[in-house]
Short mmCIF file of C-alpha atoms in Angstrom, two decimals:
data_model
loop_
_atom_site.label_atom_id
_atom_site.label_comp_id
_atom_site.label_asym_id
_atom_site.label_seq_id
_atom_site.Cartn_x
_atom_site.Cartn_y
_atom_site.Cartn_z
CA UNK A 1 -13.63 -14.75 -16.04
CA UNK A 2 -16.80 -16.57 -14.35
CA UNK A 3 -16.95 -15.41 -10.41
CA UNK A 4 -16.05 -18.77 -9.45
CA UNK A 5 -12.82 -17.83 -10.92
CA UNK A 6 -12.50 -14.46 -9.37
CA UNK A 7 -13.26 -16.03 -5.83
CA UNK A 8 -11.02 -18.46 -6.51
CA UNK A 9 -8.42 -16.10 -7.36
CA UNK A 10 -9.57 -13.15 -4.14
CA UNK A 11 -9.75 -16.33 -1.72
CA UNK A 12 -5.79 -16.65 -1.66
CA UNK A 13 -3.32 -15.57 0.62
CA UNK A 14 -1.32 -12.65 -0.04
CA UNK A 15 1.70 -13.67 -1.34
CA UNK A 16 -0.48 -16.44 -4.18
CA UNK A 17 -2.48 -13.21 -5.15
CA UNK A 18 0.99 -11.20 -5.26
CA UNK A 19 2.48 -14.29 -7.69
CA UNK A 20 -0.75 -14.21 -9.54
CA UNK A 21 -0.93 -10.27 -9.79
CA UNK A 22 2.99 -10.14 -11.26
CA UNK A 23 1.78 -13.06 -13.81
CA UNK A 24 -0.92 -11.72 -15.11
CA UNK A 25 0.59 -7.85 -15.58
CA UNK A 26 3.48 -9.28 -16.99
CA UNK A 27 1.13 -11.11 -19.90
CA UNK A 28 -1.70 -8.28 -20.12
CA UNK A 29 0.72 -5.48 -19.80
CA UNK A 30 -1.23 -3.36 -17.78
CA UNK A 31 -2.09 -2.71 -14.16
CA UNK A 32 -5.65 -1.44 -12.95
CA UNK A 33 -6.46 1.28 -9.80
CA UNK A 34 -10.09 2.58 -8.90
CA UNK A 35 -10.63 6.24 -9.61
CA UNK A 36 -13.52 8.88 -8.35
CA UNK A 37 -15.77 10.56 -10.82
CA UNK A 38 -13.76 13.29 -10.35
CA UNK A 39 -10.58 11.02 -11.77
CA UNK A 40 -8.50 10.75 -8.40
CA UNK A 41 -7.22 7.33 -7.58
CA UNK A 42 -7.66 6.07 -4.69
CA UNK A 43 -4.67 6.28 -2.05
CA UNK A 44 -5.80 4.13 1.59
CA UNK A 45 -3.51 4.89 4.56
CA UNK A 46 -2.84 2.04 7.54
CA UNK A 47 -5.23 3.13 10.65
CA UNK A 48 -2.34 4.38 12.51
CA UNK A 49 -1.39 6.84 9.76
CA UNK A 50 2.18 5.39 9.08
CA UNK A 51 1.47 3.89 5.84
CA UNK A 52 -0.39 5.13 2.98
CA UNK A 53 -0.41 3.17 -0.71
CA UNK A 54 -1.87 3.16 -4.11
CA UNK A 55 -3.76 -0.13 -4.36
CA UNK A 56 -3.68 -2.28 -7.36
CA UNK A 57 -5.04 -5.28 -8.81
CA UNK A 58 -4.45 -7.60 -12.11
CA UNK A 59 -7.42 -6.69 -13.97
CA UNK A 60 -10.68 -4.52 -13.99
CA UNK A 61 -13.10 -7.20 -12.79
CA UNK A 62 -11.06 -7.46 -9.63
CA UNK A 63 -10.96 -4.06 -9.39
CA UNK A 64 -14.97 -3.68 -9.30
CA UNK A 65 -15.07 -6.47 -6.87
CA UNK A 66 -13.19 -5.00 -4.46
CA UNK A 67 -15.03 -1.45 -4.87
CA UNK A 68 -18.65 -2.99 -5.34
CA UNK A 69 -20.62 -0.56 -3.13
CA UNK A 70 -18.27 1.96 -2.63
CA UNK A 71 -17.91 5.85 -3.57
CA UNK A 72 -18.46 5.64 -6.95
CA UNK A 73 -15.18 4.09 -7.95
CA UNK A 74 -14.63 2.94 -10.96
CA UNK A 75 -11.48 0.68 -12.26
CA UNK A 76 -8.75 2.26 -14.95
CA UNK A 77 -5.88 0.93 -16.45
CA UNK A 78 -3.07 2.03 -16.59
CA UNK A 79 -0.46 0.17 -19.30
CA UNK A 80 2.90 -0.98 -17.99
CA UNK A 81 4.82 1.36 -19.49
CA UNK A 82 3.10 4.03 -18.07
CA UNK A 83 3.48 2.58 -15.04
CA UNK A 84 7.30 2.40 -15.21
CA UNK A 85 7.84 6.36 -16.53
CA UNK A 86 5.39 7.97 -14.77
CA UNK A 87 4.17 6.42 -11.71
CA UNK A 88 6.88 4.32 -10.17
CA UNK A 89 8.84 7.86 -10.29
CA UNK A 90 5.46 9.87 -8.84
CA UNK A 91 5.03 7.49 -6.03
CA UNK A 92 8.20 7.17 -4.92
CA UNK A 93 8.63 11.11 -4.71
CA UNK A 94 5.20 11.28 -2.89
CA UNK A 95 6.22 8.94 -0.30
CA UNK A 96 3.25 6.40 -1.22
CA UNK A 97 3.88 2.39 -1.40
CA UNK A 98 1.81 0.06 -3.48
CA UNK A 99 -0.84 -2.29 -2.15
CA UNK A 100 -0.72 -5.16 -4.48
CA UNK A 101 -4.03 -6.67 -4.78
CA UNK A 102 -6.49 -5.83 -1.78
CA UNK A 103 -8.07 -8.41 -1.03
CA UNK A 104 -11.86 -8.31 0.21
CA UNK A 105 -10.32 -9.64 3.66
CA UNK A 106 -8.34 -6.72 4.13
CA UNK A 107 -5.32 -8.17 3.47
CA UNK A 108 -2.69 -6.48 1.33
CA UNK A 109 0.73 -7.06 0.09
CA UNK A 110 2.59 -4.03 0.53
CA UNK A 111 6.09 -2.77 -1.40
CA UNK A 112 7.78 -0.10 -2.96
CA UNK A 113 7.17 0.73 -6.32
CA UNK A 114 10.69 0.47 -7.35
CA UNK A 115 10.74 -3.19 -5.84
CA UNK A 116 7.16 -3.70 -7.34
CA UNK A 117 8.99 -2.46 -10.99
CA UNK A 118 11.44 -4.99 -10.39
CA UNK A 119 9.52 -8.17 -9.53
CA UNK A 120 7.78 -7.41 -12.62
CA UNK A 121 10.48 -6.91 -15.01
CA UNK A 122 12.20 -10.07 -13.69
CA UNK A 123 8.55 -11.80 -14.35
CA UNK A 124 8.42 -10.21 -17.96
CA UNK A 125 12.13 -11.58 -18.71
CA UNK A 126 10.68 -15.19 -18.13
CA UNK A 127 7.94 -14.75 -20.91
#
């Protein structure tokens, strides 16, 4: 992807970057977060405290955008699959939403995994 592409992509509102997240998981079948060297994702909580999520993006390269700079993050995949078993369940018990695709404006869109599981499967049963 050439970064006229990518800023074309990070430039968008919320809810186009949500549409364009649940598109391209549903075709690559996997879903990126930035992890420490020491292999813990990254979890950001609201300034007030009340909200705390596990942010995600559509594809590494996004992923190092939005880190570029910062602690030594790195992107990982994670496939969909994955995703469904293990972390949908994990999250949910933890109490932790998901931020679909920070963008570098601070803007987020923010849902449960469950609902985030959803919207993708009903994307998937399009394809």
């Amino acid at each position: 992807m050439s970064s006229e592409d990518l800023n074309q992509v990070i430039e968008m509102d919320g809810e186009e970057r949500y549409d364009y997240f649940l598109s391209q998981v549903a075709e690559e079948r996997e879903i990126w977060i930035l992890v420490n060297s020491e292999s813990r994702f990254l979890k950001i909580a609201s300034d007030d405290g009340d909200v705390e999520y596990l942010p995600v993006w559509p594809a590494s390269a996004f992923a190092s955008e939005y880190a570029n700079g910062g602690d030594e993050l790195t992107p990982r995949s994670i496939s969909l699959p994955d995703f469904f078993r293990k972390w949908v369940p994990g999250l949910t018990r933890d109490g932790l939403d998901v931020g679909v695709f920070p963008g570098l404006d601070q803007t987020v869109w923010i849902t449960e995994p469950e609902e985030l599981k959803r919207d993708l499967q009903d994307v998937m049963s399009d394809f």
